[in-house]
Amino acid sequence: MKFGAVPIKDALGATAVHSIRQGDLVLRKGTLIGDKEIVALAAAGVEEIVVARVEAGDVSEDQAAADIAAAIAGPDVRPDRAFTGRCNLFAETAGVLVVDKDTIDGLNRIDEAVTLATLQAFKPVVEGEMIATVKIIPFAVAAKARDEAVAVANKAKPVIRVAPYKLRKVGVVSTLLPGLSPKVIEKTLKITATRLAPAGAAIIAEKRVPHEQAALSRAIDELLKVGAELVIVFGASAIADRRDVIPAALEAVGGEIEHFGMPVDPGNLMMIGKARGQPVLGAPGCARSPKENGFDWVLMRLLAGLPVSRNDITGMGVGGLLIEIVTRPQPREEAQPEKGRCVAAVVLAAGRSTRMGAVNKLIAEIGGKPLVRIAAEQALASHAKPVIVVTGHERERVEAALKGLAVRIVHNPDYADGLGGSLRAGIAAVPKEADGAIICLGDMPQVSSVLIDKLIAAFDPERGALVVMPSIDGRRGNPVLWARRFFNDLMQIHGDIGARHLIGSYAEAVVEIPIADDAALIDVDTPESLSAVKAEIERA
């Protein structure tokens, strides 16, 4: 690939390396320069431009990224359309991410122009979650490097796959000792059911027996007989030795202990074994808590039908210190001064309203006011400060609808690429002093300042309330308040997938605020929904 500065007359057919803004001219990075662009450059007084030109033996960045992504994608992995030299890959089902680290390392060493990044190996993922990305650094790459990367991936197939969850039936035994409250067991069962839910698994039977070998052996045997594909034992007392009650009960029922203990904290005192071909887990005490611990790492793999060997367990030490996971206070952060929390509001108002036909829903009026103005006024009336509005499609009309309001307007020129670009633009504009941001939608005119303030009042990062959202009858909705520590994750979102996967990944950080009226959760997407919202507001 040729790269460098050339006179504009020699730039025909080349690609602009940098964006140029001069006078009325806006030439974006990556633009293929044609006759029209050369005339515009000359009119703007630009004499020289830095370009890249594909040579014989090269392939374009998008083609190379797409070819490599297709080669590494295994079962239940979908490559997206390549753009700007990047091709993202997404999970097509819920499950556990399985990657071939050696092959990925080798692929990344082929040529510095070719890069592949993935999420952490064995991470539980949800359908639609981005799990990997191929990025070609320059505008083109040698076909030889592309071909070698594809060959390496094809030889090792699959390089990246999602192991879908397979086990659905779980049996639970709780052992009893004097002083153990029944409320502890009930809470443990509820937390366990929540843990199993993303995998589509459920507790089919549970037993409570004295903390002694014979009673526990009978309980394990009975659960296996009723069809449990996995048995979890919560001991009233933690396992202290391979000869303790829980390991001894497993062996008495004909099972075997595969490994006891793990280099993950919390989660050290876990036992993994097998009986009659089914996995049996002796849960550590921390498994009674919803917070992430070593038990989660093993449980989700087993639910996906993935073997967990002694070598797997002993290899978890690096990264196994979970004391400062996202939902816990982080002592390295400076203490906040005694003051009210600062939460910004980001109103997304950049969409094209494709389902509304020729009408831009954000400009559509209810009670004489455009929808976007109603949303912005409610945000301004709340305790959120500042209020940032992200514009895109028909920005002049949207900005005119906001005239006179004390909002900060940020334009997203890439609004056609989906929600992710607007989210990135809005988050980037949040001031550094803000502890979090509440993401509001410009097409939800019934979200009131009262609701926004309720979310802000429930926001408490020090106590693990990092994501706050409204719900009605178990159905969650918008707006959603995010703690600052999630900003980097939000900035990585592309397309229209939204942030559902983040909410699923950090379920223990989510606080739901029940509301009585589901009207507040309605967004205007179609002419019919606009009419319905108008009627609802008029009745009120």
mmCIF file of N, CA and C in Angstrom, residues 259-350:
data_model
loop_
_atom_site.group_PDB
_atom_site.id
_atom_site.type_symbol
_atom_site.label_atom_id
_atom_site.label_comp_id
_atom_site.label_asym_id
_atom_site.label_seq_id
_atom_site.Cartn_x
_atom_site.Cartn_y
_atom_site.Cartn_z
ATOM 1 N N HIS A 259 -11.786 -32.707 42.380
ATOM 2 C CA HIS A 259 -10.864 -31.708 42.917
ATOM 3 C C HIS A 259 -11.520 -31.006 44.091
ATOM 4 N N PHE A 260 -10.711 -30.683 45.096
ATOM 5 C CA PHE A 260 -11.189 -29.916 46.241
ATOM 6 C C PHE A 260 -10.312 -28.684 46.402
ATOM 7 N N GLY A 261 -10.954 -27.526 46.528
ATOM 8 C CA GLY A 261 -10.227 -26.262 46.666
ATOM 9 C C GLY A 261 -9.989 -25.630 45.305
ATOM 10 N N MET A 262 -9.872 -24.313 45.308
ATOM 11 C CA MET A 262 -9.560 -23.623 44.050
ATOM 12 C C MET A 262 -8.837 -22.315 44.355
ATOM 13 N N PRO A 263 -7.924 -21.896 43.457
ATOM 14 C CA PRO A 263 -7.168 -20.660 43.689
ATOM 15 C C PRO A 263 -7.946 -19.419 43.259
ATOM 16 N N VAL A 264 -9.181 -19.329 43.703
ATOM 17 C CA VAL A 264 -10.024 -18.166 43.433
ATOM 18 C C VAL A 264 -10.596 -17.707 44.765
ATOM 19 N N ASP A 265 -10.516 -16.414 45.017
ATOM 20 C CA ASP A 265 -10.980 -15.876 46.289
ATOM 21 C C ASP A 265 -11.878 -14.667 46.017
ATOM 22 N N PRO A 266 -13.164 -14.759 46.425
ATOM 23 C CA PRO A 266 -13.810 -15.822 47.202
ATOM 24 C C PRO A 266 -14.165 -17.043 46.346
ATOM 25 N N GLY A 267 -14.150 -18.190 47.010
ATOM 26 C CA GLY A 267 -14.479 -19.437 46.332
ATOM 27 C C GLY A 267 -13.534 -20.579 46.647
ATOM 28 N N ASN A 268 -12.571 -20.351 47.579
ATOM 29 C CA ASN A 268 -11.534 -21.348 47.846
ATOM 30 C C ASN A 268 -12.070 -22.736 48.177
ATOM 31 N N LEU A 269 -13.086 -22.801 49.055
ATOM 32 C CA LEU A 269 -13.504 -24.086 49.618
ATOM 33 C C LEU A 269 -14.603 -24.755 48.787
ATOM 34 N N MET A 270 -14.290 -24.990 47.513
ATOM 35 C CA MET A 270 -15.258 -25.629 46.636
ATOM 36 C C MET A 270 -14.789 -27.037 46.267
ATOM 37 N N MET A 271 -15.741 -27.946 46.188
ATOM 38 C CA MET A 271 -15.450 -29.313 45.772
ATOM 39 C C MET A 271 -16.182 -29.598 44.471
ATOM 40 N N ILE A 272 -15.490 -30.203 43.527
ATOM 41 C CA ILE A 272 -16.124 -30.638 42.295
ATOM 42 C C ILE A 272 -15.949 -32.138 42.165
ATOM 43 N N GLY A 273 -17.055 -32.819 41.902
ATOM 44 C CA GLY A 273 -17.011 -34.271 41.788
ATOM 45 C C GLY A 273 -18.032 -34.766 40.799
ATOM 46 N N LYS A 274 -18.248 -36.081 40.808
ATOM 47 C CA LYS A 274 -19.169 -36.684 39.855
ATOM 48 C C LYS A 274 -19.780 -37.924 40.477
ATOM 49 N N ALA A 275 -21.046 -38.170 40.153
ATOM 50 C CA ALA A 275 -21.733 -39.385 40.598
ATOM 51 C C ALA A 275 -22.684 -39.825 39.494
ATOM 52 N N ARG A 276 -22.531 -41.081 39.083
ATOM 53 C CA ARG A 276 -23.366 -41.650 38.019
ATOM 54 C C ARG A 276 -23.373 -40.794 36.758
ATOM 55 N N GLY A 277 -22.207 -40.259 36.449
ATOM 56 C CA GLY A 277 -22.045 -39.474 35.231
ATOM 57 C C GLY A 277 -22.504 -38.037 35.321
ATOM 58 N N GLN A 278 -23.020 -37.622 36.478
ATOM 59 C CA GLN A 278 -23.515 -36.254 36.625
ATOM 60 C C GLN A 278 -22.615 -35.461 37.578
ATOM 61 N N PRO A 279 -22.372 -34.193 37.292
ATOM 62 C CA PRO A 279 -21.524 -33.381 38.176
ATOM 63 C C PRO A 279 -22.187 -33.098 39.517
ATOM 64 N N VAL A 280 -21.368 -33.081 40.571
ATOM 65 C CA VAL A 280 -21.823 -32.744 41.919
ATOM 66 C C VAL A 280 -20.883 -31.673 42.457
ATOM 67 N N LEU A 281 -21.443 -30.568 42.908
ATOM 68 C CA LEU A 281 -20.643 -29.466 43.443
ATOM 69 C C LEU A 281 -20.892 -29.316 44.939
ATOM 70 N N GLY A 282 -19.809 -29.267 45.710
ATOM 71 C CA GLY A 282 -19.877 -28.856 47.099
ATOM 72 C C GLY A 282 -19.612 -27.362 47.116
ATOM 73 N N ALA A 283 -20.652 -26.565 47.319
ATOM 74 C CA ALA A 283 -20.542 -25.118 47.141
ATOM 75 C C ALA A 283 -19.768 -24.472 48.288
ATOM 76 N N PRO A 284 -18.931 -23.493 47.975
ATOM 77 C CA PRO A 284 -18.290 -22.704 49.036
ATOM 78 C C PRO A 284 -19.316 -21.772 49.664
ATOM 79 N N GLY A 285 -19.022 -21.261 50.834
ATOM 80 C CA GLY A 285 -19.969 -20.389 51.530
ATOM 81 C C GLY A 285 -20.328 -19.151 50.736
ATOM 82 N N CYS A 286 -19.386 -18.644 49.927
ATOM 83 C CA CYS A 286 -19.652 -17.413 49.169
ATOM 84 C C CYS A 286 -20.712 -17.616 48.100
ATOM 85 N N ALA A 287 -21.032 -18.871 47.769
ATOM 86 C CA ALA A 287 -22.061 -19.133 46.757
ATOM 87 C C ALA A 287 -23.453 -18.762 47.260
ATOM 88 N N ARG A 288 -23.594 -18.498 48.565
ATOM 89 C CA ARG A 288 -24.878 -18.018 49.088
ATOM 90 C C ARG A 288 -25.088 -16.544 48.764
ATOM 91 N N SER A 289 -24.037 -15.873 48.305
ATOM 92 C CA SER A 289 -24.117 -14.453 47.963
ATOM 93 C C SER A 289 -24.302 -14.300 46.457
ATOM 94 N N PRO A 290 -25.004 -13.249 46.010
ATOM 95 C CA PRO A 290 -25.150 -13.035 44.564
ATOM 96 C C PRO A 290 -23.899 -12.484 43.905
ATOM 97 N N LYS A 291 -22.923 -12.068 44.703
ATOM 98 C CA LYS A 291 -21.714 -11.488 44.136
ATOM 99 C C LYS A 291 -20.887 -12.554 43.420
ATOM 100 N N GLU A 292 -20.191 -12.130 42.384
ATOM 101 C CA GLU A 292 -19.381 -13.060 41.596
ATOM 102 C C GLU A 292 -18.316 -13.718 42.468
ATOM 103 N N ASN A 293 -18.142 -15.019 42.301
ATOM 104 C CA ASN A 293 -17.098 -15.746 43.017
ATOM 105 C C ASN A 293 -16.702 -16.964 42.192
ATOM 106 N N GLY A 294 -15.747 -17.747 42.697
ATOM 107 C CA GLY A 294 -15.245 -18.886 41.941
ATOM 108 C C GLY A 294 -16.305 -19.915 41.580
ATOM 109 N N PHE A 295 -17.331 -20.025 42.399
ATOM 110 C CA PHE A 295 -18.429 -20.954 42.125
ATOM 111 C C PHE A 295 -19.068 -20.651 40.762
ATOM 112 N N ASP A 296 -19.234 -19.360 40.435
ATOM 113 C CA ASP A 296 -19.826 -18.975 39.157
ATOM 114 C C ASP A 296 -18.999 -19.488 37.980
ATOM 115 N N TRP A 297 -17.676 -19.403 38.120
ATOM 116 C CA TRP A 297 -16.795 -19.792 37.020
ATOM 117 C C TRP A 297 -16.982 -21.268 36.657
ATOM 118 N N VAL A 298 -17.156 -22.087 37.682
ATOM 119 C CA VAL A 298 -17.313 -23.522 37.444
ATOM 120 C C VAL A 298 -18.749 -23.851 37.034
ATOM 121 N N LEU A 299 -19.711 -23.260 37.718
ATOM 122 C CA LEU A 299 -21.118 -23.560 37.473
ATOM 123 C C LEU A 299 -21.506 -23.319 36.017
ATOM 124 N N MET A 300 -21.142 -22.157 35.466
ATOM 125 C CA MET A 300 -21.591 -21.826 34.116
ATOM 126 C C MET A 300 -20.953 -22.745 33.078
ATOM 127 N N ARG A 301 -19.721 -23.155 33.289
ATOM 128 C CA ARG A 301 -19.095 -24.103 32.360
ATOM 129 C C ARG A 301 -19.830 -25.438 32.379
ATOM 130 N N LEU A 302 -20.145 -25.898 33.575
ATOM 131 C CA LEU A 302 -20.840 -27.180 33.689
ATOM 132 C C LEU A 302 -22.224 -27.119 33.035
ATOM 133 N N LEU A 303 -22.927 -26.003 33.207
ATOM 134 C CA LEU A 303 -24.246 -25.864 32.602
ATOM 135 C C LEU A 303 -24.173 -25.870 31.080
ATOM 136 N N ALA A 304 -23.015 -25.475 30.545
ATOM 137 C CA ALA A 304 -22.821 -25.491 29.093
ATOM 138 C C ALA A 304 -22.270 -26.835 28.611
ATOM 139 N N GLY A 305 -22.173 -27.798 29.524
ATOM 140 C CA GLY A 305 -21.685 -29.118 29.139
ATOM 141 C C GLY A 305 -20.190 -29.179 28.928
ATOM 142 N N LEU A 306 -19.453 -28.177 29.425
ATOM 143 C CA LEU A 306 -18.001 -28.152 29.266
ATOM 144 C C LEU A 306 -17.350 -28.851 30.450
ATOM 145 N N PRO A 307 -16.392 -29.733 30.209
ATOM 146 C CA PRO A 307 -15.708 -30.396 31.327
ATOM 147 C C PRO A 307 -14.872 -29.396 32.119
ATOM 148 N N VAL A 308 -14.792 -29.601 33.426
ATOM 149 C CA VAL A 308 -13.944 -28.763 34.283
ATOM 150 C C VAL A 308 -12.998 -29.703 35.013
ATOM 151 N N SER A 309 -11.764 -29.749 34.554
ATOM 152 C CA SER A 309 -10.785 -30.687 35.096
ATOM 153 C C SER A 309 -9.981 -30.061 36.227
ATOM 154 N N ARG A 310 -9.164 -30.908 36.854
ATOM 155 C CA ARG A 310 -8.272 -30.401 37.903
ATOM 156 C C ARG A 310 -7.339 -29.333 37.316
ATOM 157 N N ASN A 311 -6.835 -29.569 36.100
ATOM 158 C CA ASN A 311 -5.956 -28.585 35.463
ATOM 159 C C ASN A 311 -6.688 -27.272 35.212
ATOM 160 N N ASP A 312 -7.968 -27.350 34.845
ATOM 161 C CA ASP A 312 -8.749 -26.124 34.647
ATOM 162 C C ASP A 312 -8.837 -25.323 35.946
ATOM 163 N N ILE A 313 -9.139 -26.031 37.036
ATOM 164 C CA ILE A 313 -9.274 -25.358 38.333
ATOM 165 C C ILE A 313 -7.961 -24.734 38.770
ATOM 166 N N THR A 314 -6.893 -25.494 38.706
ATOM 167 C CA THR A 314 -5.601 -24.979 39.179
ATOM 168 C C THR A 314 -5.057 -23.885 38.275
ATOM 169 N N GLY A 315 -5.617 -23.742 37.086
ATOM 170 C CA GLY A 315 -5.178 -22.679 36.181
ATOM 171 C C GLY A 315 -5.941 -21.383 36.343
ATOM 172 N N MET A 316 -6.796 -21.301 37.354
ATOM 173 C CA MET A 316 -7.614 -20.101 37.545
ATOM 174 C C MET A 316 -6.986 -19.073 38.475
ATOM 175 N N GLY A 317 -5.765 -19.322 38.926
ATOM 176 C CA GLY A 317 -5.170 -18.423 39.915
ATOM 177 C C GLY A 317 -4.911 -17.025 39.405
ATOM 178 N N VAL A 318 -4.386 -16.899 38.177
ATOM 179 C CA VAL A 318 -4.145 -15.571 37.613
ATOM 180 C C VAL A 318 -5.497 -14.950 37.266
ATOM 181 N N GLY A 319 -5.825 -13.870 37.914
ATOM 182 C CA GLY A 319 -7.148 -13.257 37.753
ATOM 183 C C GLY A 319 -8.166 -13.778 38.745
ATOM 184 N N GLY A 320 -7.717 -14.686 39.625
ATOM 185 C CA GLY A 320 -8.639 -15.302 40.573
ATOM 186 C C GLY A 320 -8.899 -14.492 41.828
ATOM 187 N N LEU A 321 -8.249 -13.364 41.991
ATOM 188 C CA LEU A 321 -8.501 -12.509 43.154
ATOM 189 C C LEU A 321 -9.651 -11.571 42.806
ATOM 190 N N LEU A 322 -10.822 -11.859 43.349
ATOM 191 C CA LEU A 322 -12.034 -11.136 42.975
ATOM 192 C C LEU A 322 -12.474 -10.150 44.043
ATOM 193 N N ILE A 323 -11.565 -9.736 44.885
ATOM 194 C CA ILE A 323 -11.937 -8.841 45.982
ATOM 195 C C ILE A 323 -12.490 -7.534 45.450
ATOM 196 N N GLU A 324 -11.989 -7.066 44.292
ATOM 197 C CA GLU A 324 -12.415 -5.770 43.772
ATOM 198 C C GLU A 324 -13.208 -5.913 42.475
ATOM 199 N N ILE A 325 -14.137 -6.850 42.444
ATOM 200 C CA ILE A 325 -15.007 -6.944 41.284
ATOM 201 C C ILE A 325 -15.913 -5.740 41.233
ATOM 202 N N VAL A 326 -16.597 -5.554 40.114
ATOM 203 C CA VAL A 326 -17.251 -4.282 39.832
ATOM 204 C C VAL A 326 -18.285 -3.877 40.866
ATOM 205 N N THR A 327 -18.923 -4.822 41.508
ATOM 206 C CA THR A 327 -20.013 -4.452 42.419
ATOM 207 C C THR A 327 -19.545 -4.160 43.827
ATOM 208 N N ARG A 328 -18.262 -4.215 44.094
ATOM 209 C CA ARG A 328 -17.790 -3.954 45.453
ATOM 210 C C ARG A 328 -17.098 -2.602 45.521
ATOM 211 N N PRO A 329 -17.156 -1.926 46.657
ATOM 212 C CA PRO A 329 -16.418 -0.672 46.798
ATOM 213 C C PRO A 329 -14.948 -0.911 46.523
ATOM 214 N N GLN A 330 -14.314 0.002 45.817
ATOM 215 C CA GLN A 330 -12.916 -0.178 45.458
ATOM 216 C C GLN A 330 -12.057 0.758 46.308
ATOM 217 N N PRO A 331 -11.260 0.207 47.229
ATOM 218 C CA PRO A 331 -10.536 1.042 48.172
ATOM 219 C C PRO A 331 -9.521 1.964 47.519
ATOM 220 N N ARG A 332 -9.097 1.645 46.277
ATOM 221 C CA ARG A 332 -8.117 2.509 45.644
ATOM 222 C C ARG A 332 -8.739 3.799 45.136
ATOM 223 N N GLU A 333 -10.081 3.831 45.036
ATOM 224 C CA GLU A 333 -10.729 5.059 44.635
ATOM 225 C C GLU A 333 -10.725 6.049 45.800
ATOM 226 N N GLU A 334 -10.542 7.327 45.453
ATOM 227 C CA GLU A 334 -10.565 8.341 46.501
ATOM 228 C C GLU A 334 -11.972 8.456 47.063
ATOM 229 N N ALA A 335 -12.045 8.669 48.365
ATOM 230 C CA ALA A 335 -13.362 8.807 49.002
ATOM 231 C C ALA A 335 -14.071 10.032 48.456
ATOM 232 N N GLN A 336 -15.368 9.919 48.255
ATOM 233 C CA GLN A 336 -16.144 11.044 47.763
ATOM 234 C C GLN A 336 -16.377 12.039 48.899
ATOM 235 N N PRO A 337 -16.309 13.320 48.593
ATOM 236 C CA PRO A 337 -16.619 14.322 49.621
ATOM 237 C C PRO A 337 -18.080 14.249 50.007
ATOM 238 N N GLU A 338 -18.401 14.822 51.160
ATOM 239 C CA GLU A 338 -19.789 14.812 51.640
ATOM 240 C C GLU A 338 -20.601 15.813 50.811
ATOM 241 N N LYS A 339 -21.213 15.315 49.788
ATOM 242 C CA LYS A 339 -22.039 16.170 48.938
ATOM 243 C C LYS A 339 -23.012 15.276 48.186
ATOM 244 N N GLY A 340 -24.032 15.904 47.579
ATOM 245 C CA GLY A 340 -24.972 15.143 46.769
ATOM 246 C C GLY A 340 -24.279 14.568 45.551
ATOM 247 N N ARG A 341 -24.768 13.439 45.095
ATOM 248 C CA ARG A 341 -24.163 12.820 43.927
ATOM 249 C C ARG A 341 -24.449 13.651 42.683
ATOM 250 N N CYS A 342 -23.486 13.677 41.787
ATOM 251 C CA CYS A 342 -23.648 14.392 40.529
ATOM 252 C C CYS A 342 -23.989 13.374 39.442
ATOM 253 N N VAL A 343 -25.178 13.473 38.909
ATOM 254 C CA VAL A 343 -25.627 12.576 37.846
ATOM 255 C C VAL A 343 -26.043 13.417 36.653
ATOM 256 N N ALA A 344 -25.443 13.143 35.502
ATOM 257 C CA ALA A 344 -25.811 13.839 34.271
ATOM 258 C C ALA A 344 -26.956 13.102 33.585
ATOM 259 N N ALA A 345 -27.687 13.810 32.728
ATOM 260 C CA ALA A 345 -28.723 13.182 31.905
ATOM 261 C C ALA A 345 -28.291 13.281 30.447
ATOM 262 N N VAL A 346 -28.385 12.160 29.734
ATOM 263 C CA VAL A 346 -28.078 12.129 28.304
ATOM 264 C C VAL A 346 -29.365 11.746 27.573
ATOM 265 N N VAL A 347 -29.895 12.676 26.791
ATOM 266 C CA VAL A 347 -31.125 12.432 26.038
ATOM 267 C C VAL A 347 -30.739 12.071 24.603
ATOM 268 N N LEU A 348 -31.054 10.858 24.175
ATOM 269 C CA LEU A 348 -30.716 10.401 22.826
ATOM 270 C C LEU A 348 -31.809 10.836 21.854
ATOM 271 N N ALA A 349 -31.442 11.700 20.908
ATOM 272 C CA ALA A 349 -32.413 12.262 19.967
ATOM 273 C C ALA A 349 -31.812 12.343 18.572
ATOM 274 N N ALA A 350 -31.163 11.258 18.149
ATOM 275 C CA ALA A 350 -30.462 11.268 16.863
ATOM 276 C C ALA A 350 -31.082 10.342 15.827
#
